[in-house]
mmCIF file of N, CA, C and O in Angstrom:
data_model
loop_
_atom_site.group_PDB
_atom_site.id
_atom_site.type_symbol
_atom_site.label_atom_id
_atom_site.label_comp_id
_atom_site.label_asym_id
_atom_site.label_seq_id
_atom_site.Cartn_x
_atom_site.Cartn_y
_atom_site.Cartn_z
ATOM 1 N N UNK L 23 31.849 -38.497 3.667
ATOM 2 C CA UNK L 23 30.441 -38.156 3.371
ATOM 3 C C UNK L 23 29.844 -37.087 4.296
ATOM 4 O O UNK L 23 29.294 -36.183 3.823
ATOM 5 N N UNK L 24 30.121 -37.299 5.526
ATOM 6 C CA UNK L 24 29.626 -36.298 6.480
ATOM 7 C C UNK L 24 30.359 -34.877 6.333
ATOM 8 O O UNK L 24 29.672 -33.890 6.483
ATOM 9 N N UNK L 25 31.582 -34.893 5.973
ATOM 10 C CA UNK L 25 32.247 -33.662 5.779
ATOM 11 C C UNK L 25 31.654 -32.929 4.520
ATOM 12 O O UNK L 25 31.567 -31.713 4.641
ATOM 13 N N UNK L 26 31.268 -33.678 3.549
ATOM 14 C CA UNK L 26 30.691 -33.058 2.332
ATOM 15 C C UNK L 26 29.316 -32.412 2.789
ATOM 16 O O UNK L 26 29.017 -31.324 2.374
ATOM 17 N N UNK L 27 28.446 -33.141 3.527
ATOM 18 C CA UNK L 27 27.240 -32.592 3.965
ATOM 19 C C UNK L 27 27.398 -31.411 4.790
ATOM 20 O O UNK L 27 26.674 -30.381 4.694
ATOM 21 N N UNK L 28 28.425 -31.336 5.712
ATOM 22 C CA UNK L 28 28.667 -30.177 6.625
ATOM 23 C C UNK L 28 29.122 -28.982 5.725
ATOM 24 O O UNK L 28 28.666 -27.849 6.058
ATOM 25 N N UNK L 29 29.937 -29.228 4.770
ATOM 26 C CA UNK L 29 30.330 -28.142 3.900
ATOM 27 C C UNK L 29 29.235 -27.485 3.164
ATOM 28 O O UNK L 29 29.128 -26.326 3.002
ATOM 29 N N UNK L 30 28.283 -28.368 2.715
ATOM 30 C CA UNK L 30 27.065 -27.845 2.039
ATOM 31 C C UNK L 30 26.202 -27.049 2.997
ATOM 32 O O UNK L 30 25.665 -26.046 2.618
ATOM 33 N N UNK L 31 26.056 -27.508 4.143
ATOM 34 C CA UNK L 31 25.194 -26.763 5.143
ATOM 35 C C UNK L 31 25.818 -25.522 5.500
ATOM 36 O O UNK L 31 25.151 -24.550 5.657
ATOM 37 N N UNK L 32 27.150 -25.556 5.611
ATOM 38 C CA UNK L 32 27.845 -24.329 5.993
ATOM 39 C C UNK L 32 27.808 -23.246 4.818
ATOM 40 O O UNK L 32 27.518 -22.063 5.082
ATOM 41 N N UNK L 33 27.863 -23.696 3.605
ATOM 42 C CA UNK L 33 27.640 -22.860 2.451
ATOM 43 C C UNK L 33 26.204 -22.226 2.382
ATOM 44 O O UNK L 33 26.048 -21.079 2.082
ATOM 45 N N UNK L 34 25.206 -23.064 2.655
ATOM 46 C CA UNK L 34 23.854 -22.567 2.653
ATOM 47 C C UNK L 34 23.655 -21.509 3.765
ATOM 48 O O UNK L 34 22.927 -20.557 3.534
ATOM 49 N N UNK L 35 24.174 -21.781 4.862
ATOM 50 C CA UNK L 35 24.053 -20.838 6.082
ATOM 51 C C UNK L 35 24.664 -19.479 5.789
ATOM 52 O O UNK L 35 24.131 -18.455 5.968
ATOM 53 N N UNK L 36 25.900 -19.611 5.192
ATOM 54 C CA UNK L 36 26.553 -18.292 4.838
ATOM 55 C C UNK L 36 25.767 -17.496 3.766
ATOM 56 O O UNK L 36 25.664 -16.318 3.845
ATOM 57 N N UNK L 37 25.188 -18.282 2.749
ATOM 58 C CA UNK L 37 24.414 -17.623 1.706
ATOM 59 C C UNK L 37 23.191 -16.934 2.346
ATOM 60 O O UNK L 37 22.741 -15.806 1.909
ATOM 61 N N UNK L 38 22.591 -17.581 3.333
ATOM 62 C CA UNK L 38 21.409 -17.015 4.080
ATOM 63 C C UNK L 38 21.778 -15.831 4.797
ATOM 64 O O UNK L 38 21.142 -14.825 4.857
ATOM 65 N N UNK L 39 22.931 -15.903 5.571
ATOM 66 C CA UNK L 39 23.318 -14.792 6.394
ATOM 67 C C UNK L 39 23.779 -13.617 5.546
ATOM 68 O O UNK L 39 23.617 -12.469 6.111
ATOM 69 N N UNK L 40 24.269 -13.846 4.425
ATOM 70 C CA UNK L 40 24.770 -12.674 3.609
ATOM 71 C C UNK L 40 23.738 -11.979 2.730
ATOM 72 O O UNK L 40 23.945 -10.993 2.128
ATOM 73 N N UNK L 41 22.502 -12.609 2.816
ATOM 74 C CA UNK L 41 21.356 -12.097 1.979
ATOM 75 C C UNK L 41 20.885 -10.860 2.688
ATOM 76 O O UNK L 41 20.616 -10.782 3.960
ATOM 77 N N UNK L 42 20.645 -9.759 1.938
ATOM 78 C CA UNK L 42 20.091 -8.433 2.551
ATOM 79 C C UNK L 42 18.823 -8.592 3.147
ATOM 80 O O UNK L 42 18.567 -8.012 4.192
ATOM 81 N N UNK L 43 17.922 -9.394 2.512
ATOM 82 C CA UNK L 43 16.586 -9.533 3.025
ATOM 83 C C UNK L 43 16.542 -10.185 4.431
ATOM 84 O O UNK L 43 15.814 -9.788 5.301
ATOM 85 N N UNK L 44 17.419 -11.232 4.567
ATOM 86 C CA UNK L 44 17.566 -11.812 5.858
ATOM 87 C C UNK L 44 18.104 -10.905 6.910
ATOM 88 O O UNK L 44 17.728 -10.949 8.055
ATOM 89 N N UNK L 45 19.111 -10.096 6.476
ATOM 90 C CA UNK L 45 19.689 -9.120 7.456
ATOM 91 C C UNK L 45 18.638 -8.124 8.086
ATOM 92 O O UNK L 45 18.572 -7.813 9.164
ATOM 93 N N UNK L 46 17.751 -7.685 7.095
ATOM 94 C CA UNK L 46 16.619 -6.732 7.561
ATOM 95 C C UNK L 46 15.707 -7.447 8.573
ATOM 96 O O UNK L 46 15.298 -6.941 9.686
ATOM 97 N N UNK L 47 15.383 -8.670 8.170
ATOM 98 C CA UNK L 47 14.459 -9.401 9.173
ATOM 99 C C UNK L 47 15.077 -9.774 10.444
ATOM 100 O O UNK L 47 14.504 -9.786 11.532
ATOM 101 N N UNK L 48 16.451 -10.032 10.394
ATOM 102 C CA UNK L 48 17.141 -10.265 11.629
ATOM 103 C C UNK L 48 17.154 -8.964 12.523
ATOM 104 O O UNK L 48 17.101 -9.079 13.771
ATOM 105 N N UNK L 49 17.400 -7.803 11.857
ATOM 106 C CA UNK L 49 17.324 -6.558 12.653
ATOM 107 C C UNK L 49 15.909 -6.327 13.252
ATOM 108 O O UNK L 49 15.869 -5.888 14.430
ATOM 109 N N UNK L 50 14.841 -6.612 12.555
ATOM 110 C CA UNK L 50 13.551 -6.499 13.106
ATOM 111 C C UNK L 50 13.390 -7.465 14.372
ATOM 112 O O UNK L 50 12.844 -7.169 15.366
ATOM 113 N N UNK L 51 13.887 -8.715 14.251
ATOM 114 C CA UNK L 51 13.857 -9.679 15.288
ATOM 115 C C UNK L 51 14.637 -9.165 16.482
ATOM 116 O O UNK L 51 14.158 -9.325 17.592
ATOM 117 N N UNK L 52 15.765 -8.633 16.278
ATOM 118 C CA UNK L 52 16.664 -8.114 17.361
ATOM 119 C C UNK L 52 15.869 -6.998 18.055
ATOM 120 O O UNK L 52 15.832 -6.908 19.243
ATOM 121 N N UNK L 53 15.276 -6.072 17.301
ATOM 122 C CA UNK L 53 14.539 -4.994 17.905
ATOM 123 C C UNK L 53 13.376 -5.507 18.703
ATOM 124 O O UNK L 53 13.097 -5.048 19.839
ATOM 125 N N UNK L 54 12.620 -6.602 18.151
ATOM 126 C CA UNK L 54 11.526 -7.096 18.925
ATOM 127 C C UNK L 54 12.068 -7.728 20.260
ATOM 128 O O UNK L 54 11.415 -7.645 21.271
ATOM 129 N N UNK L 55 13.094 -8.470 20.221
ATOM 130 C CA UNK L 55 13.674 -9.132 21.316
ATOM 131 C C UNK L 55 14.055 -8.174 22.409
ATOM 132 O O UNK L 55 13.825 -8.258 23.591
ATOM 133 N N UNK L 56 14.731 -7.068 21.962
ATOM 134 C CA UNK L 56 15.182 -6.021 22.998
ATOM 135 C C UNK L 56 13.995 -5.310 23.558
ATOM 136 O O UNK L 56 13.972 -5.109 24.818
ATOM 137 N N UNK L 57 12.935 -4.936 22.723
ATOM 138 C CA UNK L 57 11.815 -4.255 23.395
ATOM 139 C C UNK L 57 11.033 -5.212 24.279
ATOM 140 O O UNK L 57 10.552 -4.755 25.324
ATOM 141 N N UNK L 58 10.916 -6.526 23.885
ATOM 142 C CA UNK L 58 10.164 -7.511 24.653
ATOM 143 C C UNK L 58 10.850 -7.677 25.969
ATOM 144 O O UNK L 58 10.171 -7.907 27.065
ATOM 145 N N UNK L 59 12.227 -7.674 25.985
ATOM 146 C CA UNK L 59 12.954 -7.889 27.219
ATOM 147 C C UNK L 59 12.683 -6.708 28.157
ATOM 148 O O UNK L 59 12.488 -7.048 29.413
ATOM 149 N N UNK L 60 12.628 -5.495 27.618
ATOM 150 C CA UNK L 60 12.417 -4.349 28.543
ATOM 151 C C UNK L 60 10.988 -4.173 28.946
ATOM 152 O O UNK L 60 10.718 -3.827 30.062
ATOM 153 N N UNK L 61 9.994 -4.365 28.091
ATOM 154 C CA UNK L 61 8.646 -4.050 28.437
ATOM 155 C C UNK L 61 7.729 -5.235 28.458
ATOM 156 O O UNK L 61 6.562 -4.982 28.764
ATOM 157 N N UNK L 62 8.252 -6.406 28.162
ATOM 158 C CA UNK L 62 7.354 -7.636 28.075
ATOM 159 C C UNK L 62 6.204 -7.483 27.105
ATOM 160 O O UNK L 62 5.112 -8.104 27.305
ATOM 161 N N UNK L 63 6.443 -6.673 26.110
ATOM 162 C CA UNK L 63 5.429 -6.490 24.952
ATOM 163 C C UNK L 63 6.228 -6.257 23.644
ATOM 164 O O UNK L 63 7.207 -5.634 23.746
ATOM 165 N N UNK L 64 5.643 -6.770 22.556
ATOM 166 C CA UNK L 64 6.172 -6.403 21.245
ATOM 167 C C UNK L 64 5.160 -5.558 20.591
ATOM 168 O O UNK L 64 3.934 -5.858 20.436
ATOM 169 N N UNK L 65 5.486 -4.242 20.183
ATOM 170 C CA UNK L 65 4.570 -3.355 19.609
ATOM 171 C C UNK L 65 4.018 -3.872 18.311
ATOM 172 O O UNK L 65 4.696 -4.444 17.519
ATOM 173 N N UNK L 66 2.785 -3.531 18.097
ATOM 174 C CA UNK L 66 2.038 -4.006 16.871
ATOM 175 C C UNK L 66 2.713 -3.370 15.614
ATOM 176 O O UNK L 66 2.801 -4.060 14.545
ATOM 177 N N UNK L 67 3.186 -2.157 15.678
ATOM 178 C CA UNK L 67 3.846 -1.585 14.557
ATOM 179 C C UNK L 67 5.008 -2.327 14.151
ATOM 180 O O UNK L 67 5.331 -2.440 12.872
ATOM 181 N N UNK L 68 5.810 -2.954 15.130
ATOM 182 C CA UNK L 68 7.024 -3.643 14.737
ATOM 183 C C UNK L 68 6.576 -5.044 14.108
ATOM 184 O O UNK L 68 7.202 -5.492 13.054
ATOM 185 N N UNK L 69 5.489 -5.655 14.597
ATOM 186 C CA UNK L 69 5.007 -6.904 14.035
ATOM 187 C C UNK L 69 4.522 -6.657 12.584
ATOM 188 O O UNK L 69 4.811 -7.434 11.643
ATOM 189 N N UNK L 70 3.655 -5.619 12.358
ATOM 190 C CA UNK L 70 3.155 -5.338 11.112
ATOM 191 C C UNK L 70 4.222 -4.952 10.035
ATOM 192 O O UNK L 70 4.186 -5.301 8.909
ATOM 193 N N UNK L 71 5.276 -4.224 10.550
ATOM 194 C CA UNK L 71 6.391 -3.845 9.728
ATOM 195 C C UNK L 71 7.091 -5.089 9.126
ATOM 196 O O UNK L 71 7.423 -5.278 7.940
ATOM 197 N N UNK L 72 7.344 -6.042 10.048
ATOM 198 C CA UNK L 72 8.032 -7.316 9.719
ATOM 199 C C UNK L 72 7.199 -8.158 8.810
ATOM 200 O O UNK L 72 7.704 -8.635 7.725
ATOM 201 N N UNK L 73 5.933 -8.230 8.953
ATOM 202 C CA UNK L 73 5.035 -9.003 8.123
ATOM 203 C C UNK L 73 4.913 -8.364 6.773
ATOM 204 O O UNK L 73 4.925 -9.090 5.753
ATOM 205 N N UNK L 74 4.782 -7.023 6.778
ATOM 206 C CA UNK L 74 4.652 -6.385 5.489
ATOM 207 C C UNK L 74 5.912 -6.489 4.629
ATOM 208 O O UNK L 74 5.904 -6.703 3.503
ATOM 209 N N UNK L 75 7.029 -6.379 5.328
ATOM 210 C CA UNK L 75 8.377 -6.492 4.665
ATOM 211 C C UNK L 75 8.489 -7.845 4.093
ATOM 212 O O UNK L 75 8.944 -8.013 2.873
ATOM 213 N N UNK L 76 8.089 -8.887 4.810
ATOM 214 C CA UNK L 76 8.231 -10.263 4.400
ATOM 215 C C UNK L 76 7.360 -10.550 3.105
ATOM 216 O O UNK L 76 7.768 -11.159 2.140
ATOM 217 N N UNK L 77 6.101 -10.065 3.261
ATOM 218 C CA UNK L 77 5.197 -10.208 2.131
ATOM 219 C C UNK L 77 5.700 -9.520 0.863
ATOM 220 O O UNK L 77 5.562 -10.092 -0.217
ATOM 221 N N UNK L 78 6.170 -8.282 0.976
ATOM 222 C CA UNK L 78 6.674 -7.598 -0.216
ATOM 223 C C UNK L 78 7.928 -8.263 -0.809
ATOM 224 O O UNK L 78 8.020 -8.409 -1.972
ATOM 225 N N UNK L 79 8.832 -8.649 0.090
ATOM 226 C CA UNK L 79 10.044 -9.311 -0.415
ATOM 227 C C UNK L 79 9.796 -10.657 -1.073
ATOM 228 O O UNK L 79 10.281 -10.962 -2.166
ATOM 229 N N UNK L 80 8.744 -11.439 -0.486
ATOM 230 C CA UNK L 80 8.513 -12.661 -1.142
ATOM 231 C C UNK L 80 7.592 -12.541 -2.377
ATOM 232 O O UNK L 80 7.660 -13.413 -3.233
ATOM 233 N N UNK L 81 6.914 -11.480 -2.563
ATOM 234 C CA UNK L 81 6.208 -11.184 -3.713
ATOM 235 C C UNK L 81 7.122 -10.684 -4.867
ATOM 236 O O UNK L 81 6.983 -11.019 -5.959
ATOM 237 N N UNK L 82 8.082 -9.834 -4.536
ATOM 238 C CA UNK L 82 8.953 -9.249 -5.524
ATOM 239 C C UNK L 82 10.160 -10.198 -5.950
ATOM 240 O O UNK L 82 10.562 -10.200 -7.026
ATOM 241 N N UNK L 83 10.677 -10.911 -4.920
ATOM 242 C CA UNK L 83 11.816 -11.737 -5.181
ATOM 243 C C UNK L 83 11.497 -13.168 -4.753
ATOM 244 O O UNK L 83 11.396 -13.427 -3.574
ATOM 245 N N UNK L 84 11.222 -14.072 -5.729
ATOM 246 C CA UNK L 84 10.850 -15.369 -5.420
ATOM 247 C C UNK L 84 12.014 -16.060 -4.633
ATOM 248 O O UNK L 84 13.216 -15.762 -4.942
ATOM 249 N N UNK L 85 11.628 -17.095 -3.769
ATOM 250 C CA UNK L 85 12.740 -17.834 -3.124
ATOM 251 C C UNK L 85 13.600 -18.642 -4.015
ATOM 252 O O UNK L 85 13.200 -19.148 -5.085
ATOM 253 N N UNK L 86 14.884 -18.623 -3.803
ATOM 254 C CA UNK L 86 15.830 -19.392 -4.630
ATOM 255 C C UNK L 86 16.428 -20.476 -3.669
ATOM 256 O O UNK L 86 16.881 -20.203 -2.634
ATOM 257 N N UNK L 87 16.418 -21.691 -4.254
ATOM 258 C CA UNK L 87 17.042 -22.790 -3.523
ATOM 259 C C UNK L 87 18.025 -23.431 -4.505
ATOM 260 O O UNK L 87 17.703 -23.942 -5.599
ATOM 261 N N UNK L 88 19.378 -23.494 -4.098
ATOM 262 C CA UNK L 88 20.396 -24.043 -4.908
ATOM 263 C C UNK L 88 20.685 -23.361 -6.239
ATOM 264 O O UNK L 88 21.133 -23.952 -7.227
ATOM 265 N N UNK L 89 20.341 -22.077 -6.293
ATOM 266 C CA UNK L 89 20.543 -21.287 -7.547
ATOM 267 C C UNK L 89 19.394 -21.477 -8.491
ATOM 268 O O UNK L 89 19.318 -20.735 -9.603
ATOM 269 N N UNK L 90 18.439 -22.325 -8.302
ATOM 270 C CA UNK L 90 17.207 -22.487 -9.090
ATOM 271 C C UNK L 90 16.085 -21.856 -8.544
ATOM 272 O O UNK L 90 15.835 -21.920 -7.427
ATOM 273 N N UNK L 91 15.369 -21.106 -9.386
ATOM 274 C CA UNK L 91 14.045 -20.461 -8.910
ATOM 275 C C UNK L 91 13.103 -21.487 -8.775
ATOM 276 O O UNK L 91 12.861 -22.402 -9.577
ATOM 277 N N UNK L 92 12.380 -21.530 -7.594
ATOM 278 C CA UNK L 92 11.327 -22.599 -7.288
ATOM 279 C C UNK L 92 10.114 -22.342 -8.153
ATOM 280 O O UNK L 92 9.660 -21.255 -8.430
#
């Protein structure tokens, strides 16, 4: 039973990581982390870009869970 649950979790994680929308948000997060490490600040333009991108993506492409549109 535990092996089946692990396999399902692994499939879900791979689907999330292979999604282009998640990739863009991960790049924004990586940029924010690098800039924050160097300057101890995250620029507003980066925060607003990420928020705007998330709003647009969630408006245009509804979230999908298990292949069914929520």
